[in-house]
Coordinates of C-alpha atoms in Angstrom, one line a residue:
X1328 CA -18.0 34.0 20.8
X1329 CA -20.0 34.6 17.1
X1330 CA -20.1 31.8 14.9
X1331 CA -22.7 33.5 12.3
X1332 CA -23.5 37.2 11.9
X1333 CA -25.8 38.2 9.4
X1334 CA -25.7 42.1 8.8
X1335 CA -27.9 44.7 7.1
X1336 CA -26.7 44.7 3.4
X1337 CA -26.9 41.1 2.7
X1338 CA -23.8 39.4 3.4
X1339 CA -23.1 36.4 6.0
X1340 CA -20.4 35.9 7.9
X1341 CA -19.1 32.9 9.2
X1342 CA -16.2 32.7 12.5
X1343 CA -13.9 30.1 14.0
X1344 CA -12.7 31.2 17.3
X1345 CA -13.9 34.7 17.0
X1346 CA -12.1 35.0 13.5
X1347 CA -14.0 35.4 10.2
X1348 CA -13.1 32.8 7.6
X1349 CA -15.9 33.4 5.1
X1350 CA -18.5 35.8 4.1
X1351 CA -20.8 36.3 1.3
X1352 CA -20.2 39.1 -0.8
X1353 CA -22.2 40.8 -4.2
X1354 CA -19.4 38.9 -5.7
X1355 CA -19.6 35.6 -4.4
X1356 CA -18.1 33.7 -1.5
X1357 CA -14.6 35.1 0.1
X1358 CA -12.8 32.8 2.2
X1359 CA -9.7 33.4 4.4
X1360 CA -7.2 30.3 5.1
X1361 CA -7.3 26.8 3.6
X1362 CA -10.4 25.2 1.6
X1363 CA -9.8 21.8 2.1
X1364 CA -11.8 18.9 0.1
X1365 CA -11.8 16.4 2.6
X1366 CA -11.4 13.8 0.3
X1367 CA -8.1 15.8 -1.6
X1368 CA -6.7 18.3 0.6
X1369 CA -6.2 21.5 0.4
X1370 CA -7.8 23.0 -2.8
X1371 CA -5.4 25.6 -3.3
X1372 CA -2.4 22.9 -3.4
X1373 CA -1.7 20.4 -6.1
X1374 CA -1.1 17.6 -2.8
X1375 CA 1.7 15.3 -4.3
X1376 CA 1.2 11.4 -4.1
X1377 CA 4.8 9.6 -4.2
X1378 CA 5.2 6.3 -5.7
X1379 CA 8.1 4.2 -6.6
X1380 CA 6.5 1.6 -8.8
X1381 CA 3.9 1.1 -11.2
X1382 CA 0.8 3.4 -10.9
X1383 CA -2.6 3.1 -12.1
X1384 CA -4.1 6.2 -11.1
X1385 CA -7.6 6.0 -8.8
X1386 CA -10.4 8.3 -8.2
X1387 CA -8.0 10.1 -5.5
X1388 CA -5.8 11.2 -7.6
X1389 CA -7.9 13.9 -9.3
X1390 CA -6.4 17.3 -8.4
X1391 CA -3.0 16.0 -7.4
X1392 CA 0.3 15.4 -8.8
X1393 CA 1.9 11.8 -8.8
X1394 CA 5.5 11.9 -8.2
X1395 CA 6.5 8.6 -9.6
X1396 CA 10.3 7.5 -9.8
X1397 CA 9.8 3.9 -11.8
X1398 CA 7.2 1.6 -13.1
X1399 CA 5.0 4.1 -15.2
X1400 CA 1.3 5.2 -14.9
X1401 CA -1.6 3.5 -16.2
X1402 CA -5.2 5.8 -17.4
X1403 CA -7.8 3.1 -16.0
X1404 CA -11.2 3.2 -18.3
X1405 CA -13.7 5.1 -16.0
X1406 CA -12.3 6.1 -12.9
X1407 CA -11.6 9.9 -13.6
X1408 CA -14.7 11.4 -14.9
X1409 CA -15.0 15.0 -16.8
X1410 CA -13.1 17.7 -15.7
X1411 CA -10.7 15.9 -13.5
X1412 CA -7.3 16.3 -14.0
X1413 CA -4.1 14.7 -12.7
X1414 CA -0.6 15.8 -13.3
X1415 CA 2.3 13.4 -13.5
X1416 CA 6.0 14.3 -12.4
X1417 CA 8.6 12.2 -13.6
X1418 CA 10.9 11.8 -10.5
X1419 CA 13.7 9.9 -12.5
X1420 CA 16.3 10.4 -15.2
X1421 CA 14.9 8.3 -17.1
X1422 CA 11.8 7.5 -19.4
X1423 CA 8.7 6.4 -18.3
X1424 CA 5.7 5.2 -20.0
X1425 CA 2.0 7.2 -19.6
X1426 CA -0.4 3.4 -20.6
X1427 CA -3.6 4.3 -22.3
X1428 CA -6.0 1.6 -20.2
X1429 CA -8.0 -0.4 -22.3
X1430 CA -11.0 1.5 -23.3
X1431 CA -9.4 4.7 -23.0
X1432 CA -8.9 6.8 -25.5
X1433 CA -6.2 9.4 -24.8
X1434 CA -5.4 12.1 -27.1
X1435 CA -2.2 14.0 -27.6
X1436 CA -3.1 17.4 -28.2
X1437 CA -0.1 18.4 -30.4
X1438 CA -1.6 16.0 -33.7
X1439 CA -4.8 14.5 -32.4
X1440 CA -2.7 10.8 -32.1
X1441 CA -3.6 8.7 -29.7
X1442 CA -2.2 5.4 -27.6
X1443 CA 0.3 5.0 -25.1
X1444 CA 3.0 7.9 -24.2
X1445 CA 6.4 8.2 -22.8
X1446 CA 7.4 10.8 -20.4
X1447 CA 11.3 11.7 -20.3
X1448 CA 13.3 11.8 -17.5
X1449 CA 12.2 14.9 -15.4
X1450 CA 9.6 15.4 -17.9
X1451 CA 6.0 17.0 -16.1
X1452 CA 2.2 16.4 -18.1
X1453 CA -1.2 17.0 -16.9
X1454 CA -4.0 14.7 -18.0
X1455 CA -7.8 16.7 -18.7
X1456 CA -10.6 14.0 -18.5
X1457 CA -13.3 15.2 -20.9
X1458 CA -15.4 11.7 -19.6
X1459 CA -14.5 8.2 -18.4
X1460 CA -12.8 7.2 -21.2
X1461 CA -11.8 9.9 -23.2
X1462 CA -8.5 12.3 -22.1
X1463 CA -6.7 14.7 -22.9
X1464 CA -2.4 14.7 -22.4
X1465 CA 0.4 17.2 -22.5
X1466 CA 3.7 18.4 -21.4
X1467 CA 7.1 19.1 -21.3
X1468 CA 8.8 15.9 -21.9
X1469 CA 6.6 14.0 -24.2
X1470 CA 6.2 12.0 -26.9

């Protein structure tokens, strides 16, 4: 049973069980089957969180999607650092409210406003963390 094979032109190889899931290439690194971040999941996947209340979103949240059907979501001052992002889903016919935490600044994209946003019923955004307190939001849905 190989676990590593190095061959002649440079490239490494790496098995599970006698099957190759990644090798160094010219290119980079190719990997076959899931590449899991064991604190998010599977980085392929945007892994869905499901809550029914309020939210304020935590450092676990980055890469994922919350699926909320009441209650809103709160952006917590640094929690989510730059280039983390978080999409929200809107699970409910009706609106919701995205809360700008104190010390956030979160700007809408479409005229540069900030301050708190409402997501409609249905309605889907993705927040882009440029630092701890500074965000980016936008979407179908908002206003």
């Amino acid at each position: 049973e190989k676990s590593i094979e190095a061959n002649g032109n440079g490239n490494v190889e790496l098995y599970y069980d006698n099957t190759k899931k990644i090798e160094t290439t010219s290119d980079g690194i190719s990997v076959s089957g899931k590449v899991i971040d064991v604190y998010g999941g599977d980085v392929r996947r945007a892994i869905q969180t499901t809550k029914s209340s309020a939210h304020t979103l935590v450092a676990t949240d980055q890469g994922k999607h919350v699926h909320i059907s009441s209650g809103g979501v709160t952006v917590p001052n640094n929690v989510l650092t730059d280039g983390d992002m978080v999409t929200i889903v809107n699970n409910s016919g009706a609106d919701q409210t995205i809360t700008q935490g104190s010390g956030v600044t979160m700007y809408n994209p479409a005229d540069a406003s900030t301050g708190n946003r409402t997501l409609a019923g249905r309605g889907v955004c993705t927040i882009l963390f440029t630092s701890g307190s500074v965000c980016y939001i936008s979407g179908a849905g908002l206003s």
